[in-house]
Short mmCIF file of N, CA and C in Angstrom, two decimals:
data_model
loop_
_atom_site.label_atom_id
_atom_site.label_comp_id
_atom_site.label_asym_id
_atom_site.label_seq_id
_atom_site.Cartn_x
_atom_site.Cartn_y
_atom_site.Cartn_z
N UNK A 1 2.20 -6.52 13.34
CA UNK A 1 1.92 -5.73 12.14
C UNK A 1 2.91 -4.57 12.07
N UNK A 2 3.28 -4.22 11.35
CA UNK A 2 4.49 -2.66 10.93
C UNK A 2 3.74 -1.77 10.43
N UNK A 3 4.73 -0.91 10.15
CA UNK A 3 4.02 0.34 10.05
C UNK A 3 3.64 0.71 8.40
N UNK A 4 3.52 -0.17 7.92
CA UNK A 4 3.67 0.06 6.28
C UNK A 4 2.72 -0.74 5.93
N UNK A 5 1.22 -0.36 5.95
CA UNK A 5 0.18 -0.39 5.30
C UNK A 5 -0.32 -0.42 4.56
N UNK A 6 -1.05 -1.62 4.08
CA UNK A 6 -1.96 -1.79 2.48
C UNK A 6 -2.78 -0.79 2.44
N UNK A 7 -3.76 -0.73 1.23
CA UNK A 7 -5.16 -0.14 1.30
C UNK A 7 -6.13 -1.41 1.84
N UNK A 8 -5.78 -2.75 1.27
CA UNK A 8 -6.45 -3.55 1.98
C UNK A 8 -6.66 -4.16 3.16
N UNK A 9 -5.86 -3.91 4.19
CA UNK A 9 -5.69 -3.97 5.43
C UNK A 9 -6.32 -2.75 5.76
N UNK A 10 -6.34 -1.49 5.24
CA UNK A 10 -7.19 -0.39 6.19
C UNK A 10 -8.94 -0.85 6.01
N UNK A 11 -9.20 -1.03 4.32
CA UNK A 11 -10.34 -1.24 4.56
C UNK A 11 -11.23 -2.53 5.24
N UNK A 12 -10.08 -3.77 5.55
CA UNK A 12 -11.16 -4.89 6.13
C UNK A 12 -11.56 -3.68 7.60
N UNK A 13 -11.22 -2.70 8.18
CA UNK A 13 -12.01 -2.07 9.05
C UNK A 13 -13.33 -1.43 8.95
N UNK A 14 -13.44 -1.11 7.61
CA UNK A 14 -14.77 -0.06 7.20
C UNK A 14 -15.50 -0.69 6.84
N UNK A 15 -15.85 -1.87 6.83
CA UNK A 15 -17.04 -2.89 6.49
C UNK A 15 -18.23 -1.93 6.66
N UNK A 16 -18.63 -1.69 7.71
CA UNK A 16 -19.53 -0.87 8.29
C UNK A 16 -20.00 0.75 7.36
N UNK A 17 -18.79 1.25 6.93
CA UNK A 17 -19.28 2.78 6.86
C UNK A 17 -19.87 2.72 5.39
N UNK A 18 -20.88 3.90 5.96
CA UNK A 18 -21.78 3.85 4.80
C UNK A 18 -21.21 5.56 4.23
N UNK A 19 -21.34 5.38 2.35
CA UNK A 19 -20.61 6.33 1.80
C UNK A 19 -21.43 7.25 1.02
N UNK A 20 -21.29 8.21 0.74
CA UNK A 20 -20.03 9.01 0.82
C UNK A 20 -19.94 9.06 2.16
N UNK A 21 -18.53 9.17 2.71
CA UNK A 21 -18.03 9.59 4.21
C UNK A 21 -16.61 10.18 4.09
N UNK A 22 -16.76 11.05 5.21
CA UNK A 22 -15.61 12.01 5.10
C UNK A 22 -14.30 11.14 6.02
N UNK A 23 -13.16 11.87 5.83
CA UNK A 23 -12.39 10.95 7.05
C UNK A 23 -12.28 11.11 7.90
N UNK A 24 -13.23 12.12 8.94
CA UNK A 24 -13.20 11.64 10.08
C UNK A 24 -14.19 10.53 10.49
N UNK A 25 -15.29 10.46 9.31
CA UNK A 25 -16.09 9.40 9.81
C UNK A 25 -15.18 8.54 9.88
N UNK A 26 -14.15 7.91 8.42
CA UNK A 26 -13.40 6.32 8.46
C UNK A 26 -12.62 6.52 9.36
N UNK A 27 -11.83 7.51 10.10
CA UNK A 27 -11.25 7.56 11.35
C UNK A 27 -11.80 6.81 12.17
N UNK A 28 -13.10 7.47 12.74
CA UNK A 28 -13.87 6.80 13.83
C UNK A 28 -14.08 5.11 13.15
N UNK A 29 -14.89 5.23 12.12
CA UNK A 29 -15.26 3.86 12.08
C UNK A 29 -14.34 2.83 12.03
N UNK A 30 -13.07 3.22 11.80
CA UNK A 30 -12.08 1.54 12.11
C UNK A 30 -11.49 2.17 13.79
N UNK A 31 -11.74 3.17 14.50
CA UNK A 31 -11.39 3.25 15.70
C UNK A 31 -12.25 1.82 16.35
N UNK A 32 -13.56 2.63 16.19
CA UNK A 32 -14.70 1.65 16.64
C UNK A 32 -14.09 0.07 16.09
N UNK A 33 -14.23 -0.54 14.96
CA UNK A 33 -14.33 -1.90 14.63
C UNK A 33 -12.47 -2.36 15.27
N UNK A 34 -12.21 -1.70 15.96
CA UNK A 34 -10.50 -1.97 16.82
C UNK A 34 -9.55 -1.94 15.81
N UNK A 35 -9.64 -1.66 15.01
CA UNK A 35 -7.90 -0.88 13.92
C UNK A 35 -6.83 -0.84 14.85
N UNK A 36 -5.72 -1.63 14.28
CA UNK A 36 -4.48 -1.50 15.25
C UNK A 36 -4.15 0.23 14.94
N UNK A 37 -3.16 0.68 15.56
CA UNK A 37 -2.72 2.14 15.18
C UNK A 37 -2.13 2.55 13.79
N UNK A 38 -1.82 1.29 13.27
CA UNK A 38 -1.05 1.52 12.12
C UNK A 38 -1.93 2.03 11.02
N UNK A 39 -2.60 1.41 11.26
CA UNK A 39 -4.22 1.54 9.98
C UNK A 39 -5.39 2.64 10.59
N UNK A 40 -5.05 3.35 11.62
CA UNK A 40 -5.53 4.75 12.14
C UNK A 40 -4.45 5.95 12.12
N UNK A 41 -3.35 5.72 12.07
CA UNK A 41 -2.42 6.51 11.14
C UNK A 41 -2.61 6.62 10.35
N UNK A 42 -2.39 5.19 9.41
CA UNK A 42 -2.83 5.96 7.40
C UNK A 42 -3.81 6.08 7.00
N UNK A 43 -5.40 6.26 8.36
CA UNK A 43 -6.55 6.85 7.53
C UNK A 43 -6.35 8.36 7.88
N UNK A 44 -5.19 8.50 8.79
CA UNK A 44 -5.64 10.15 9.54
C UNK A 44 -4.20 10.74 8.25
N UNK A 45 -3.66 10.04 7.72
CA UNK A 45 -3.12 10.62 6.55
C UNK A 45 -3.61 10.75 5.54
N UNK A 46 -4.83 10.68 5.29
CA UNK A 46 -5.49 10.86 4.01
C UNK A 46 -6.23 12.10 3.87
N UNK A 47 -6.28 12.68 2.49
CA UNK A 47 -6.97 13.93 2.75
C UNK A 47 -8.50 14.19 3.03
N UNK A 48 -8.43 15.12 3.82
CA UNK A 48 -9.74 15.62 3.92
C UNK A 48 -11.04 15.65 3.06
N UNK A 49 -11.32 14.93 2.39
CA UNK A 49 -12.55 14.95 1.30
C UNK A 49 -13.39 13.86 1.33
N UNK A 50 -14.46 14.22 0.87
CA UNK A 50 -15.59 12.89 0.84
C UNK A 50 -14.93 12.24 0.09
N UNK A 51 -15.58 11.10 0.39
CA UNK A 51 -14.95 9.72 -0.23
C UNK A 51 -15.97 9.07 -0.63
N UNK A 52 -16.31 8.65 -2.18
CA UNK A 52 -17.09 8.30 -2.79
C UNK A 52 -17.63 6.59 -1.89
N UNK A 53 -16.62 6.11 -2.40
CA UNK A 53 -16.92 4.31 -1.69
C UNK A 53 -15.39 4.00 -1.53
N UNK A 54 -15.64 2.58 -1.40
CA UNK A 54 -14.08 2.02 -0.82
C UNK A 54 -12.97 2.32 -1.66
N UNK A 55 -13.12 2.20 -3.20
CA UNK A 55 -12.30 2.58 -4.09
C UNK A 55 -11.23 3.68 -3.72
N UNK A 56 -11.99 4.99 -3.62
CA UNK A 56 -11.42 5.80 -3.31
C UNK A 56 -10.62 6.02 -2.15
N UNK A 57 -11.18 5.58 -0.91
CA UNK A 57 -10.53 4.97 0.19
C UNK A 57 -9.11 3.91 -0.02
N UNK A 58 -9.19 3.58 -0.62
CA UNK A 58 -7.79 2.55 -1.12
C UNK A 58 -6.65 3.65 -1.63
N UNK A 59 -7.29 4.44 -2.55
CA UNK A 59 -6.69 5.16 -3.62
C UNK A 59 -5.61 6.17 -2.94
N UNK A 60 -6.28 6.53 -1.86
CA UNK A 60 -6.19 7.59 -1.08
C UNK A 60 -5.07 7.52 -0.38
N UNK A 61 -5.00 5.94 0.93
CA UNK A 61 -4.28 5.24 1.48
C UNK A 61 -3.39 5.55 1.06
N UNK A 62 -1.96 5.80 2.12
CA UNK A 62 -0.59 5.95 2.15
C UNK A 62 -0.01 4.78 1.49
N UNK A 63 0.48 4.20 0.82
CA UNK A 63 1.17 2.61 0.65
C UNK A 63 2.29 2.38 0.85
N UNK A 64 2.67 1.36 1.33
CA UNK A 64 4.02 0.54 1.36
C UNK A 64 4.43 0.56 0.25
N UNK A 65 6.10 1.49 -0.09
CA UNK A 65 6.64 1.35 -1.77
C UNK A 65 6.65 0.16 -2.14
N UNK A 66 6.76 -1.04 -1.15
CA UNK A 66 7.13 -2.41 -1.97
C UNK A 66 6.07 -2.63 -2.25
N UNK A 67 4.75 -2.47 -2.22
CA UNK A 67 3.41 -3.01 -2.64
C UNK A 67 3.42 -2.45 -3.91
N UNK A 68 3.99 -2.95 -4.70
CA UNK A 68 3.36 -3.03 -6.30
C UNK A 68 4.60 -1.85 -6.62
N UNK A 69 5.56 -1.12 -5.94
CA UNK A 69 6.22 -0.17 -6.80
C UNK A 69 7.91 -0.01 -5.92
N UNK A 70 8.92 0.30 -6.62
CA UNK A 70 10.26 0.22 -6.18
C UNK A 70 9.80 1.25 -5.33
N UNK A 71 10.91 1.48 -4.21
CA UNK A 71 11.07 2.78 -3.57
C UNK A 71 11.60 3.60 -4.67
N UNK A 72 12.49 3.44 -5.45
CA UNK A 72 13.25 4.42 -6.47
C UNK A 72 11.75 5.31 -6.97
N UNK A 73 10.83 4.65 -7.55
CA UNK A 73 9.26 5.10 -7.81
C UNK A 73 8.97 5.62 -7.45
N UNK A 74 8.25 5.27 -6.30
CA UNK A 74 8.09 6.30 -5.36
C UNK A 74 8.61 7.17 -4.66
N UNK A 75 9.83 7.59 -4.98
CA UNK A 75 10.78 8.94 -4.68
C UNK A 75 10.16 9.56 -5.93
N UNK A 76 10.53 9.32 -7.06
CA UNK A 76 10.51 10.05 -7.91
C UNK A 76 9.27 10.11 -8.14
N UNK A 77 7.85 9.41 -7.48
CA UNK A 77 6.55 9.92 -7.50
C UNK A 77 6.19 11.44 -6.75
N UNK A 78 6.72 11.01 -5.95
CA UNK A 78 6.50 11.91 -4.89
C UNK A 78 7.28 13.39 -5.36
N UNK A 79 8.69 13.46 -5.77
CA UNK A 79 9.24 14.19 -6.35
C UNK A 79 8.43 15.11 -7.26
N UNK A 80 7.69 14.51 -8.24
CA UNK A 80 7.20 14.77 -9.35
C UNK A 80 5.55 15.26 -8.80
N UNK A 81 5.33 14.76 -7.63
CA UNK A 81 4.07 14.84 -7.54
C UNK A 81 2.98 14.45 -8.50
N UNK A 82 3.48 12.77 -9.09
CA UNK A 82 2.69 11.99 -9.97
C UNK A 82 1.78 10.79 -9.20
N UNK A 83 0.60 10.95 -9.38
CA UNK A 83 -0.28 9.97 -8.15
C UNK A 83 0.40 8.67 -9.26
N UNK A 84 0.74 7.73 -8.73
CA UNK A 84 0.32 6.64 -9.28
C UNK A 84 -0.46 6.12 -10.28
N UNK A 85 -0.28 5.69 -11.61
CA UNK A 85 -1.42 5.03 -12.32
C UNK A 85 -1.87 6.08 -13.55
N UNK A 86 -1.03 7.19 -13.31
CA UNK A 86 -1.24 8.52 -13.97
C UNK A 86 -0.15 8.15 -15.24
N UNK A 87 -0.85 7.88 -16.78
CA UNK A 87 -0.63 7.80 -18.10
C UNK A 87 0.90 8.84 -18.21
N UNK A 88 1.83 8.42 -18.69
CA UNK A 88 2.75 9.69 -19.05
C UNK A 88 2.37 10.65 -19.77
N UNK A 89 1.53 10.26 -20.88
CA UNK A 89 0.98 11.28 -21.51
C UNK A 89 -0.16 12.41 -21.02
N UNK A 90 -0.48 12.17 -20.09
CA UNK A 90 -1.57 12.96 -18.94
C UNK A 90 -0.50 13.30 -17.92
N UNK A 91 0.86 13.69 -17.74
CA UNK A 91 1.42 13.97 -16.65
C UNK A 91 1.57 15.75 -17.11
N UNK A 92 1.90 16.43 -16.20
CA UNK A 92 2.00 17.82 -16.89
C UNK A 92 3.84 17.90 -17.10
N UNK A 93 4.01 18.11 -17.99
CA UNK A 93 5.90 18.58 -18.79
C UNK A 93 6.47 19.29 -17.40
N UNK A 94 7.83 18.32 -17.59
CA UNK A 94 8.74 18.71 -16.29
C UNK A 94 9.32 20.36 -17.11
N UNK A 95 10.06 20.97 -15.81
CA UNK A 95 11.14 21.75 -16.26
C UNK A 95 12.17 21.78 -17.52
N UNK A 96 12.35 22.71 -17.99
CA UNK A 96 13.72 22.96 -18.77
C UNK A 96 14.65 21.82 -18.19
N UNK A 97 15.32 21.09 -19.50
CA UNK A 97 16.27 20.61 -19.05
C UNK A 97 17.77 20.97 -18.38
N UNK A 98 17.95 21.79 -19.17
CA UNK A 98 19.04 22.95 -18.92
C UNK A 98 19.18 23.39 -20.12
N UNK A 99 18.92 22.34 -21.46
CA UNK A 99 19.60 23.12 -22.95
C UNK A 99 17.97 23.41 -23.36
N UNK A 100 17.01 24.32 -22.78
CA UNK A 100 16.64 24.95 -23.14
C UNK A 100 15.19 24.06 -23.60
N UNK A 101 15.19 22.25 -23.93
CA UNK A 101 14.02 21.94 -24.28
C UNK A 101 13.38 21.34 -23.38
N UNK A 102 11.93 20.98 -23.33
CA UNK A 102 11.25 20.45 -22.08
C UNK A 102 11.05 18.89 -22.42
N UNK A 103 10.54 18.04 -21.50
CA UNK A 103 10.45 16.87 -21.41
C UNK A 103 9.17 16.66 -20.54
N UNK A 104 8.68 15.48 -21.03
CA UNK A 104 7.80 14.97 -19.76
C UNK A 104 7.71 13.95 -19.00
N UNK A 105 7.38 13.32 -18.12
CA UNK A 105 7.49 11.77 -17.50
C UNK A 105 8.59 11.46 -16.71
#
């Protein structure tokens, strides 16, 4: 297995946890059900907050850029600090371009 992790590979571990749960519970609970390290890395990368059900647990998950998005994407996600899946029209307007007008997306 590598180091570049689905959301669906973390959760066949959490069968078990019952939700809301925070992440140190899903920490522990794919420790317990034997999670290779890779998939106890990208739950201990997720933020700190309850987690409704699995959904959110997926959502959360670090992903592999090739799973569903270029790396180019995900630079410029990350850049932008745009989660994924986020409407252009719901993104908040970048910076000045330089001539003074703004843009968004």
């Amino acid at each position: 297995m590598t180091d570049a992790i689905t959301p669906d590979q973390v959760l066949r571990y959490l069968g078990d946890v019952d939700y809301p749960a925070g992440k140190e519970v899903l920490v522990a609970a794919a420790e317990q059900a034997g999670a290779p390290e890779a998939v106890i890395r990208s739950l201990r990368a997720i933020p700190p907050v309850e987690y409704r059900n699995r959904a959110e647990v997926a959502r959360s998950v670090p992903g592999d850029p090739a799973a569903g998005r270029s790396a180019s994407r995900a630079a410029e996600q990350a850049r932008t600090r745009t989660p994924a899946g986020v409407a252009e029209h719901m993104r908040e307007p970048r910076e000045d371009r330089g001539d003074g007008t703004r843009h968004s997306g």
